[in-house]
Amino acid sequence: MSPPTAAAMRERAFADALAHDLYAPLRAIENFAALLERRAGDGMDETSRDYLSRIRVASARMGALMASLSELSAAQRAEPDITAVDLSLLVEWVAAELADRDPKRRVVVTVQPGLQVTGDERLLRQLVQHLMHNAWAFTASVSNARIEVSANTDGTRQQLLVRDNGIGFDMRYAHKLFEPFQRLHVAEQGAGHGLGLAIAQAIAERHGGQLRGESVPGTGTVFTFEWPVAPATVT
């Protein structure tokens, strides 16, 4: 693996400094909002309490957005450490995390047993997290929600498939799927901040592969990640 260039190191330092400088005022907003709420106590009227709640929700959303932007920047610069990865176990971990965060949901997650692939385990886990979180979000309105994960290889290339039976999307807009901040659905339908699939695509590209999505509205979606069995680091 070649060492990072001076330009890459400067870019990373800039991104880290920018994230630090943005987080500082955000933490101040959150802290002062909490202090104001404690100081007012029961003397705060409902309208003021509602405004304060909106401030805290907005700052939390901003914090999550900044964290995702940092994750995207890191994914775009990542140098994969290629090893053998137990993909089945990785998917089970992610499924358990999703279930713990949203215990009221009943989603059947199935993963093909014994899946072995090559790649950077940490980055592949991030990719699977974003694809499965996407599937989890867009099956929220489905009573018998299902997410299926499988993989295959022909010896030179390998594929990971994440399939769901959610609300799907119109293939006319498929070209926008992996663009940052693009949302093909409104927030009420499960859309987040529009960075998860961009992060997944960046990870796919760093593995020398590609990510694509296919869907039928009202039927479901399948995301396919295809990459070389022995991927070379992308420079």
Coordinates of N, CA and C in Angstrom, one line a residue:
M1 N 0.8 -1.2 0.0 CA 0.0 0.0 0.0 C 0.9 1.2 0.0
S2 N 0.7 2.1 -0.9 CA 1.5 3.3 -1.0 C 1.1 4.3 0.0
P3 N 2.2 5.1 0.5 CA 1.9 6.1 1.6 C 1.0 7.2 1.0
P4 N 0.3 7.9 1.9 CA -0.6 9.0 1.4 C 0.3 10.2 0.9
T5 N -0.2 10.8 -0.2 CA 0.5 12.0 -0.7 C 0.4 13.2 0.2
A6 N 1.3 14.2 -0.1 CA 1.2 15.4 0.7 C -0.2 16.1 0.6
A7 N -0.7 16.0 -0.7 CA -2.0 16.7 -0.9 C -3.1 15.9 -0.1
A8 N -3.0 14.6 -0.1 CA -4.0 13.8 0.6 C -3.9 14.1 2.1
M9 N -2.7 14.3 2.6 CA -2.5 14.6 4.1 C -3.0 16.0 4.4
R10 N -2.8 16.9 3.5 CA -3.4 18.3 3.7 C -4.9 18.3 3.7
E11 N -5.5 17.5 2.8 CA -6.9 17.4 2.7 C -7.5 16.8 3.9
R12 N -6.8 15.7 4.5 CA -7.3 15.1 5.7 C -7.2 16.1 6.9
A13 N -6.1 16.8 7.0 CA -5.9 17.7 8.1 C -7.0 18.8 8.0
F14 N -7.3 19.3 6.8 CA -8.3 20.3 6.6 C -9.7 19.8 7.1
A15 N -10.0 18.6 6.6 CA -11.3 18.0 7.0 C -11.4 17.8 8.5
D16 N -10.4 17.4 9.1 CA -10.4 17.2 10.6 C -10.6 18.5 11.3
A17 N -9.8 19.5 10.9 CA -9.9 20.8 11.5 C -11.3 21.4 11.3
L18 N -11.8 21.3 10.1 CA -13.2 21.8 9.8 C -14.2 21.1 10.7
A19 N -14.1 19.8 10.8 CA -15.1 19.1 11.7 C -15.0 19.6 13.1
H20 N -13.8 19.8 13.6 CA -13.6 20.3 15.0 C -14.2 21.6 15.2
D21 N -13.9 22.5 14.2 CA -14.4 23.9 14.3 C -16.0 24.0 14.2
L22 N -16.6 23.1 13.5 CA -18.0 23.1 13.4 C -18.7 22.4 14.6
Y23 N -18.0 21.4 15.2 CA -18.6 20.7 16.3 C -18.7 21.6 17.5
A24 N -17.6 22.5 17.7 CA -17.5 23.3 18.9 C -18.8 24.2 19.1
P25 N -19.2 25.0 18.1 CA -20.4 25.8 18.4 C -21.7 25.0 18.5
L26 N -21.7 23.8 17.9 CA -22.9 23.0 18.0 C -23.0 22.4 19.4
R27 N -21.9 22.0 20.0 CA -21.9 21.6 21.4 C -22.3 22.7 22.3
A28 N -21.9 23.9 22.0 CA -22.3 25.1 22.8 C -23.8 25.3 22.8
I29 N -24.4 25.2 21.6 CA -25.8 25.3 21.5 C -26.6 24.3 22.3
E30 N -26.1 23.0 22.2 CA -26.8 21.9 22.9 C -26.6 22.1 24.4
N31 N -25.4 22.5 24.9 CA -25.2 22.7 26.3 C -26.0 23.9 26.9
F32 N -26.1 25.0 26.2 CA -26.8 26.1 26.7 C -28.3 25.9 26.6
A33 N -28.8 25.1 25.6 CA -30.2 24.7 25.6 C -30.5 23.9 26.8
A34 N -29.6 22.9 27.2 CA -29.9 22.1 28.4 C -29.9 22.9 29.6
L35 N -28.9 23.9 29.7 CA -28.9 24.8 30.9 C -30.1 25.6 31.0
L36 N -30.6 26.1 29.9 CA -31.8 27.0 29.9 C -33.0 26.2 30.4
E37 N -33.1 24.9 29.9 CA -34.2 24.1 30.4 C -34.2 23.8 31.8
R38 N -33.0 23.5 32.4 CA -32.8 23.2 33.8 C -33.1 24.5 34.6
R39 N -32.6 25.6 34.2 CA -32.8 26.9 34.9 C -34.3 27.3 35.0
A40 N -35.0 27.1 33.8 CA -36.4 27.5 33.8 C -37.3 26.6 34.6
G41 N -36.9 25.3 34.6 CA -37.7 24.3 35.3 C -39.1 24.3 34.9
D42 N -40.0 24.2 35.9 CA -41.5 24.1 35.7 C -42.0 25.5 35.4
G43 N -41.2 26.6 35.4 CA -41.7 27.9 35.1 C -41.8 28.2 33.7
M44 N -41.3 27.3 32.8 CA -41.3 27.5 31.4 C -42.7 27.2 30.8
D45 N -43.2 28.1 30.0 CA -44.5 27.8 29.4 C -44.4 26.8 28.3
E46 N -45.5 26.2 27.8 CA -45.5 25.2 26.8 C -44.9 25.6 25.5
T47 N -45.2 26.9 25.1 CA -44.6 27.4 23.8 C -43.1 27.5 23.9
S48 N -42.6 28.0 24.9 CA -41.1 28.2 25.1 C -40.5 26.8 25.2
R49 N -41.1 25.8 25.8 CA -40.6 24.5 25.9 C -40.6 23.8 24.6
D50 N -41.6 24.1 23.7 CA -41.6 23.6 22.4 C -40.5 24.2 21.5
Y51 N -40.3 25.5 21.7 CA -39.2 26.1 20.9 C -37.8 25.5 21.3
L52 N -37.7 25.3 22.6 CA -36.4 24.7 23.1 C -36.2 23.3 22.6
S53 N -37.3 22.6 22.6 CA -37.2 21.2 22.0 C -36.8 21.2 20.6
R54 N -37.3 22.2 19.8 CA -37.0 22.3 18.4 C -35.5 22.6 18.2
I55 N -35.0 23.4 19.1 CA -33.6 23.8 19.0 C -32.7 22.5 19.2
R56 N -33.1 21.7 20.2 CA -32.3 20.5 20.6 C -32.4 19.5 19.5
V57 N -33.6 19.3 18.9 CA -33.8 18.4 17.8 C -33.0 18.8 16.6
A58 N -33.0 20.1 16.3 CA -32.3 20.6 15.1 C -30.8 20.4 15.3
S59 N -30.3 20.7 16.5 CA -28.8 20.6 16.8 C -28.4 19.1 16.7
A60 N -29.3 18.2 17.2 CA -28.9 16.8 17.2 C -28.9 16.3 15.7
R61 N -29.8 16.8 14.9 CA -29.8 16.5 13.5 C -28.6 17.0 12.8
M62 N -28.2 18.2 13.1 CA -27.0 18.8 12.6 C -25.8 18.0 13.0
G63 N -25.7 17.6 14.2 CA -24.6 16.8 14.7 C -24.5 15.5 13.9
A64 N -25.6 14.8 13.6 CA -25.6 13.6 12.9 C -25.2 13.8 11.4
L65 N -25.6 15.0 10.9 CA -25.2 15.3 9.5 C -23.7 15.5 9.4
M66 N -23.2 16.2 10.4 CA -21.7 16.5 10.4 C -21.0 15.2 10.5
A67 N -21.5 14.3 11.4 CA -20.8 13.0 11.5 C -20.8 12.2 10.2
S68 N -21.9 12.3 9.5 CA -22.0 11.6 8.2 C -21.1 12.2 7.2
L69 N -21.0 13.5 7.2 CA -20.1 14.2 6.3 C -18.6 13.8 6.5
S70 N -18.3 13.7 7.8 CA -16.9 13.2 8.2 C -16.7 11.8 7.7
E71 N -17.7 11.0 7.9 CA -17.6 9.6 7.4 C -17.5 9.5 5.9
L72 N -18.2 10.3 5.2 CA -18.1 10.3 3.7 C -16.7 10.7 3.3
S73 N -16.1 11.8 3.9 CA -14.8 12.3 3.6 C -13.8 11.2 3.9
A74 N -13.9 10.5 5.0 CA -13.0 9.4 5.4 C -13.1 8.2 4.4
A75 N -14.3 7.9 4.0 CA -14.5 6.8 3.0 C -13.9 7.1 1.7
Q76 N -14.0 8.4 1.3 CA -13.4 8.7 0.0 C -11.9 8.7 0.0
R77 N -11.2 8.8 1.2 CA -9.8 8.7 1.3 C -9.2 7.4 1.7
A78 N -10.1 6.5 2.1 CA -9.7 5.2 2.7 C -8.8 4.4 1.8
E79 N -7.8 3.7 2.5 CA -6.9 2.8 1.8 C -7.3 1.4 2.4
P80 N -8.1 0.6 1.7 CA -8.5 -0.7 2.2 C -7.4 -1.6 2.6
D81 N -7.6 -2.2 3.7 CA -6.7 -3.3 4.2 C -7.4 -4.6 3.9
I82 N -7.0 -5.3 2.8 CA -7.7 -6.4 2.3 C -7.4 -7.7 3.1
T83 N -8.5 -8.3 3.6 CA -8.4 -9.6 4.3 C -9.6 -10.4 4.0
A84 N -9.6 -11.7 4.4 CA -10.8 -12.5 4.3 C -11.8 -12.0 5.3
V85 N -13.1 -11.9 4.9 CA -14.1 -11.4 5.8 C -15.3 -12.4 5.9
D86 N -15.7 -12.7 7.1 CA -16.9 -13.5 7.3 C -18.1 -12.6 7.2
L87 N -18.7 -12.5 6.0 CA -19.7 -11.6 5.7 C -21.0 -12.0 6.4
S88 N -21.3 -13.3 6.6 CA -22.5 -13.7 7.3 C -22.5 -13.2 8.7
L89 N -21.4 -13.3 9.4 CA -21.3 -12.8 10.8 C -21.4 -11.3 10.8
L90 N -20.8 -10.6 9.9 CA -20.9 -9.2 9.8 C -22.4 -8.7 9.7
V91 N -23.1 -9.4 8.8 CA -24.5 -9.0 8.6 C -25.3 -9.3 9.8
E92 N -25.0 -10.4 10.5 CA -25.8 -10.7 11.7 C -25.5 -9.6 12.8
W93 N -24.3 -9.1 12.9 CA -24.0 -8.0 13.8 C -24.8 -6.8 13.5
V94 N -24.8 -6.4 12.2 CA -25.6 -5.2 11.8 C -27.1 -5.4 12.1
A95 N -27.6 -6.6 11.8 CA -29.0 -6.8 12.0 C -29.4 -6.7 13.5
A96 N -28.5 -7.2 14.3 CA -28.7 -7.1 15.8 C -28.7 -5.6 16.2
E97 N -27.8 -4.8 15.7 CA -27.7 -3.4 16.0 C -29.0 -2.7 15.6
L98 N -29.5 -3.0 14.4 CA -30.8 -2.4 14.0 C -31.9 -2.7 14.8
A99 N -32.0 -4.0 15.2 CA -33.1 -4.5 16.1 C -33.0 -3.8 17.5
D100 N -31.8 -3.7 18.0 CA -31.6 -3.0 19.3 C -32.1 -1.6 19.3
R101 N -31.8 -0.9 18.2 CA -32.2 0.5 18.1 C -33.7 0.7 17.9
D102 N -34.3 -0.3 17.3 CA -35.7 -0.1 16.9 C -36.5 -1.4 17.4
P103 N -36.6 -1.7 18.7 CA -37.1 -3.0 19.2 C -38.6 -3.2 18.8
K104 N -39.3 -2.2 18.5 CA -40.7 -2.3 18.1 C -40.9 -2.9 16.7
R105 N -39.9 -2.8 15.9 CA -40.0 -3.3 14.5 C -39.9 -4.8 14.5
R106 N -40.6 -5.4 13.6 CA -40.5 -6.8 13.4 C -40.1 -7.0 11.9
V107 N -38.8 -7.2 11.7 CA -38.2 -7.4 10.4 C -37.5 -8.7 10.3
V108 N -37.9 -9.5 9.3 CA -37.2 -10.8 9.1 C -36.0 -10.6 8.3
V109 N -34.8 -10.8 8.9 CA -33.5 -10.6 8.2 C -32.9 -12.0 8.0
T110 N -32.7 -12.3 6.7 CA -32.1 -13.6 6.4 C -30.8 -13.4 5.7
V111 N -29.8 -14.2 6.1 CA -28.4 -14.1 5.4 C -28.0 -15.4 5.0
Q112 N -27.5 -15.6 3.8 CA -27.0 -16.8 3.4 C -25.8 -17.2 4.3
P113 N -25.8 -18.4 4.8 CA -24.8 -18.9 5.8 C -23.4 -19.1 5.0
G114 N -22.4 -18.9 5.8 CA -21.0 -19.2 5.3 C -20.5 -18.3 4.2
L115 N -21.0 -17.1 4.2 CA -20.5 -16.1 3.2 C -19.1 -15.6 3.5
Q116 N -18.1 -15.9 2.6 CA -16.8 -15.4 2.8 C -16.4 -14.5 1.6
V117 N -15.9 -13.3 1.9 CA -15.5 -12.4 0.8 C -14.1 -11.9 1.2
T118 N -13.5 -11.1 0.3 CA -12.3 -10.4 0.6 C -12.6 -8.9 0.5
G119 N -11.9 -8.2 1.4 CA -12.1 -6.7 1.5 C -11.7 -6.2 2.8
D120 N -11.8 -4.9 3.0 CA -11.5 -4.3 4.3 C -12.7 -4.5 5.2
E121 N -12.5 -5.2 6.3 CA -13.7 -5.6 7.2 C -14.4 -4.4 7.8
R122 N -13.6 -3.4 8.2 CA -14.2 -2.2 8.8 C -15.1 -1.4 7.7
L123 N -14.5 -1.3 6.6 CA -15.2 -0.6 5.5 C -16.4 -1.4 5.0
L124 N -16.3 -2.7 4.9 CA -17.4 -3.5 4.4 C -18.5 -3.5 5.5
R125 N -18.2 -3.4 6.7 CA -19.2 -3.3 7.8 C -20.0 -2.0 7.6
Q126 N -19.3 -0.9 7.3 CA -19.9 0.4 7.1 C -20.9 0.3 5.9
L127 N -20.4 -0.3 4.8 CA -21.2 -0.4 3.6 C -22.5 -1.2 3.9
V128 N -22.3 -2.4 4.6 CA -23.5 -3.2 4.9 C -24.4 -2.4 5.9
Q129 N -23.9 -1.7 6.8 CA -24.7 -0.9 7.7 C -25.6 0.1 6.9
H130 N -25.0 0.8 6.0 CA -25.8 1.8 5.2 C -26.8 1.1 4.3
L131 N -26.5 0.0 3.7 CA -27.4 -0.7 2.8 C -28.6 -1.3 3.6
M132 N -28.2 -1.9 4.8 CA -29.3 -2.5 5.6 C -30.1 -1.5 6.3
H133 N -29.5 -0.3 6.7 CA -30.3 0.7 7.3 C -31.3 1.3 6.3
N134 N -30.8 1.4 5.1 CA -31.7 1.9 4.0 C -32.9 0.9 3.8
A135 N -32.6 -0.4 3.8 CA -33.7 -1.4 3.7 C -34.6 -1.3 4.9
W136 N -34.0 -1.2 6.1 CA -34.8 -1.1 7.3 C -35.8 0.1 7.3
A137 N -35.3 1.2 6.8 CA -36.1 2.4 6.8 C -37.2 2.3 5.8
F138 N -37.0 1.8 4.6 CA -38.0 1.8 3.6 C -38.9 0.6 3.6
T139 N -38.8 -0.3 4.6 CA -39.7 -1.3 4.9 C -40.6 -1.0 6.1
A140 N -40.5 0.2 6.6 CA -41.2 0.6 7.8 C -42.7 0.5 7.6
S141 N -43.2 0.7 6.4 CA -44.7 0.7 6.2 C -45.2 -0.6 5.8
V142 N -44.3 -1.6 5.7 CA -44.7 -3.0 5.3 C -44.9 -3.9 6.5
S143 N -46.0 -4.6 6.5 CA -46.4 -5.4 7.7 C -45.5 -6.6 7.8
N144 N -45.1 -7.2 6.7 CA -44.2 -8.4 6.7 C -42.8 -8.1 6.1
A145 N -42.2 -7.1 6.7 CA -40.9 -6.6 6.2 C -39.8 -7.7 6.2
R146 N -39.1 -7.7 5.1 CA -38.0 -8.7 4.9 C -36.8 -8.1 4.3
I147 N -35.6 -8.5 4.8 CA -34.4 -8.1 4.2 C -33.6 -9.3 4.0
E148 N -33.1 -9.5 2.8 CA -32.3 -10.7 2.5 C -30.9 -10.3 2.0
V149 N -29.9 -11.0 2.5 CA -28.5 -10.7 2.1 C -27.9 -12.0 1.6
S150 N -27.3 -11.9 0.4 CA -26.6 -13.0 -0.2 C -25.4 -12.5 -0.9
A151 N -24.6 -13.5 -1.3 CA -23.3 -13.1 -2.0 C -23.0 -14.3 -3.0
N152 N -22.2 -14.0 -4.0 CA -21.7 -15.0 -4.9 C -20.4 -14.6 -5.5
T153 N -19.7 -15.5 -6.1 CA -18.4 -15.2 -6.7 C -18.1 -16.1 -7.9
D154 N -17.4 -15.6 -8.9 CA -17.0 -16.5 -10.0 C -15.5 -16.8 -9.9
G155 N -14.9 -16.4 -8.8 CA -13.4 -16.6 -8.7 C -12.6 -15.4 -8.9
T156 N -13.1 -14.5 -9.7 CA -12.4 -13.3 -10.0 C -13.1 -12.0 -9.5
R157 N -14.5 -12.1 -9.5 CA -15.3 -11.0 -9.0 C -16.3 -11.6 -8.0
Q158 N -16.7 -10.7 -7.1 CA -17.6 -11.2 -6.0 C -18.8 -10.1 -6.0
Q159 N -19.9 -10.6 -5.6 CA -21.1 -9.8 -5.4 C -21.7 -9.9 -4.1
L160 N -22.2 -8.8 -3.5 CA -23.0 -8.7 -2.3 C -24.3 -8.2 -2.7
L161 N -25.4 -8.8 -2.4 CA -26.8 -8.4 -2.7 C -27.6 -8.2 -1.4
V162 N -28.2 -7.0 -1.3 CA -29.1 -6.7 -0.2 C -30.5 -6.4 -0.8
R163 N -31.4 -7.2 -0.5 CA -32.7 -7.1 -1.1 C -33.8 -6.9 0.0
D164 N -34.8 -6.0 -0.3 CA -35.9 -5.8 0.6 C -37.2 -5.8 -0.1
N165 N -38.3 -5.8 0.6 CA -39.6 -5.8 0.0 C -40.3 -4.5 0.4
G166 N -39.6 -3.4 0.5 CA -40.1 -2.1 0.9 C -40.8 -1.4 -0.2
I167 N -40.9 0.0 0.0 CA -41.7 0.8 -0.9 C -41.0 1.0 -2.3
G168 N -39.7 0.8 -2.4 CA -39.0 0.9 -3.7 C -38.9 2.3 -4.1
F169 N -38.4 2.5 -5.3 CA -38.2 3.8 -5.9 C -38.4 3.7 -7.4
D170 N -38.6 4.8 -8.1 CA -38.8 4.9 -9.5 C -37.4 4.9 -10.2
M171 N -37.2 3.9 -11.1 CA -35.9 3.8 -11.7 C -35.5 5.0 -12.6
R172 N -36.5 5.8 -12.9 CA -36.1 7.0 -13.6 C -35.2 7.9 -12.9
Y173 N -35.1 7.8 -11.5 CA -34.3 8.6 -10.7 C -33.1 7.8 -10.1
A174 N -32.8 6.7 -10.7 CA -31.8 5.8 -10.2 C -30.4 6.5 -10.2
H175 N -30.2 7.4 -11.2 CA -28.9 8.1 -11.4 C -28.6 9.0 -10.2
K176 N -29.7 9.3 -9.4 CA -29.5 10.2 -8.3 C -29.2 9.5 -7.0
L177 N -29.3 8.2 -7.0 CA -29.2 7.4 -5.8 C -28.0 7.7 -4.9
F178 N -26.8 7.8 -5.6 CA -25.6 7.9 -4.8 C -25.0 9.3 -4.7
E179 N -25.8 10.2 -5.1 CA -25.3 11.6 -5.0 C -25.6 12.1 -3.6
P180 N -24.6 12.8 -3.0 CA -24.8 13.3 -1.6 C -26.1 14.2 -1.5
F181 N -26.8 14.1 -0.5 CA -28.0 14.9 -0.2 C -29.2 14.6 -1.1
Q182 N -29.1 13.6 -1.9 CA -30.3 13.3 -2.8 C -31.2 12.4 -2.0
R183 N -32.5 12.7 -2.0 CA -33.5 11.9 -1.3 C -34.6 11.6 -2.3
L184 N -34.9 10.3 -2.6 CA -35.9 9.9 -3.5 C -37.3 9.8 -2.8
H185 N -37.3 10.0 -1.5 CA -38.5 9.9 -0.7 C -38.5 11.0 0.3
V186 N -39.7 11.4 0.8 CA -39.8 12.4 1.8 C -39.4 11.8 3.1
A187 N -39.2 12.7 4.1 CA -38.8 12.2 5.5 C -39.8 11.2 6.1
E188 N -41.1 11.5 5.8 CA -42.1 10.6 6.4 C -42.0 9.2 5.9
Q189 N -41.4 9.0 4.7 CA -41.3 7.7 4.1 C -40.0 7.0 4.5
G190 N -39.2 7.6 5.4 CA -38.0 7.0 5.8 C -36.7 7.6 5.3
A191 N -36.8 8.7 4.5 CA -35.6 9.3 4.0 C -34.8 10.0 5.1
G192 N -33.5 9.8 5.1 CA -32.6 10.4 6.1 C -32.0 11.7 5.5
H193 N -30.7 11.9 5.8 CA -30.1 13.1 5.4 C -29.4 13.0 4.0
G194 N -29.6 11.8 3.4 CA -29.1 11.7 2.0 C -27.6 11.4 1.8
L195 N -27.0 10.8 2.8 CA -25.5 10.6 2.7 C -25.1 9.1 2.8
G196 N -26.0 8.3 3.3 CA -25.7 6.9 3.5 C -25.3 6.1 2.3
L197 N -26.1 6.3 1.2 CA -25.7 5.6 0.0 C -24.5 6.2 -0.7
A198 N -24.3 7.5 -0.5 CA -23.0 8.1 -1.0 C -21.8 7.5 -0.3
I199 N -21.9 7.3 1.0 CA -20.8 6.7 1.7 C -20.6 5.3 1.2
A200 N -21.7 4.5 1.0 CA -21.5 3.1 0.6 C -20.9 3.1 -0.8
Q201 N -21.3 4.0 -1.7 CA -20.7 4.1 -3.0 C -19.2 4.4 -2.9
A202 N -18.8 5.3 -2.0 CA -17.4 5.7 -1.9 C -16.6 4.4 -1.4
I203 N -17.1 3.7 -0.5 CA -16.5 2.4 -0.1 C -16.3 1.4 -1.2
A204 N -17.4 1.3 -2.0 CA -17.4 0.4 -3.1 C -16.2 0.8 -4.1
E205 N -16.1 2.1 -4.4 CA -15.1 2.6 -5.3 C -13.7 2.4 -4.8
R206 N -13.5 2.5 -3.4 CA -12.2 2.3 -2.9 C -11.8 0.8 -2.9
H207 N -12.8 0.0 -3.1 CA -12.5 -1.5 -3.3 C -12.3 -1.8 -4.8
G208 N -12.3 -0.8 -5.6 CA -12.3 -1.1 -7.1 C -13.5 -1.6 -7.7
G209 N -14.6 -1.4 -7.0 CA -15.9 -2.0 -7.4 C -17.0 -0.9 -7.7
Q210 N -18.2 -1.4 -7.8 CA -19.3 -0.5 -8.1 C -20.5 -0.9 -7.4
L211 N -21.4 0.0 -7.1 CA -22.7 -0.3 -6.4 C -23.8 0.2 -7.2
R212 N -24.8 -0.6 -7.4 CA -26.0 -0.2 -8.2 C -27.3 -0.6 -7.4
G213 N -28.3 0.1 -7.7 CA -29.6 -0.2 -7.1 C -30.7 -0.4 -8.2
E214 N -31.5 -1.4 -8.0 CA -32.7 -1.7 -8.9 C -33.9 -1.8 -8.1
S215 N -35.0 -1.3 -8.6 CA -36.2 -1.3 -7.8 C -37.5 -1.3 -8.6
V216 N -38.6 -1.8 -8.0 CA -39.9 -1.7 -8.5 C -40.8 -1.0 -7.5
P217 N -41.3 0.1 -7.7 CA -42.1 0.8 -6.7 C -43.2 -0.1 -6.1
G218 N -43.3 -0.1 -4.8 CA -44.3 -0.9 -4.2 C -44.0 -2.4 -4.0
T219 N -42.8 -2.8 -4.6 CA -42.4 -4.2 -4.5 C -41.1 -4.4 -3.7
G220 N -40.2 -3.5 -3.9 CA -38.9 -3.6 -3.2 C -37.7 -3.2 -4.0
T221 N -36.5 -3.3 -3.4 CA -35.3 -2.9 -3.9 C -34.2 -3.9 -3.7
V222 N -33.3 -3.9 -4.6 CA -32.1 -4.8 -4.4 C -30.8 -3.9 -4.8
F223 N -29.9 -3.8 -3.8 CA -28.6 -3.2 -4.1 C -27.6 -4.3 -4.3
T224 N -26.7 -4.1 -5.3 CA -25.7 -5.0 -5.7 C -24.4 -4.3 -5.6
F225 N -23.5 -4.9 -4.8 CA -22.1 -4.4 -4.8 C -21.2 -5.4 -5.4
E226 N -20.5 -5.1 -6.5 CA -19.6 -6.0 -7.2 C -18.2 -5.5 -7.2
W227 N -17.3 -6.3 -6.8 CA -15.9 -5.9 -6.7 C -14.9 -7.1 -7.0
P228 N -13.7 -6.8 -7.3 CA -12.7 -7.9 -7.5 C -12.4 -8.7 -6.3
V229 N -12.2 -10.0 -6.5 CA -11.9 -10.9 -5.3 C -10.6 -10.4 -4.6
A230 N -9.6 -9.9 -5.4 CA -8.4 -9.4 -4.8 C -8.3 -7.9 -5.3
P231 N -9.1 -7.0 -4.7 CA -9.1 -5.7 -5.2 C -7.9 -4.9 -4.9
A232 N -7.5 -4.1 -5.9 CA -6.3 -3.2 -5.7 C -6.7 -1.9 -5.1
T233 N -5.9 -1.3 -4.3 CA -6.2 0.0 -3.7 C -6.3 1.0 -4.9
V234 N -7.4 1.8 -4.8 CA -7.7 2.9 -5.8 C -6.9 4.1 -5.4
T235 N -6.2 4.7 -6.3 CA -5.5 5.9 -6.0 C -6.1 7.1 -6.7

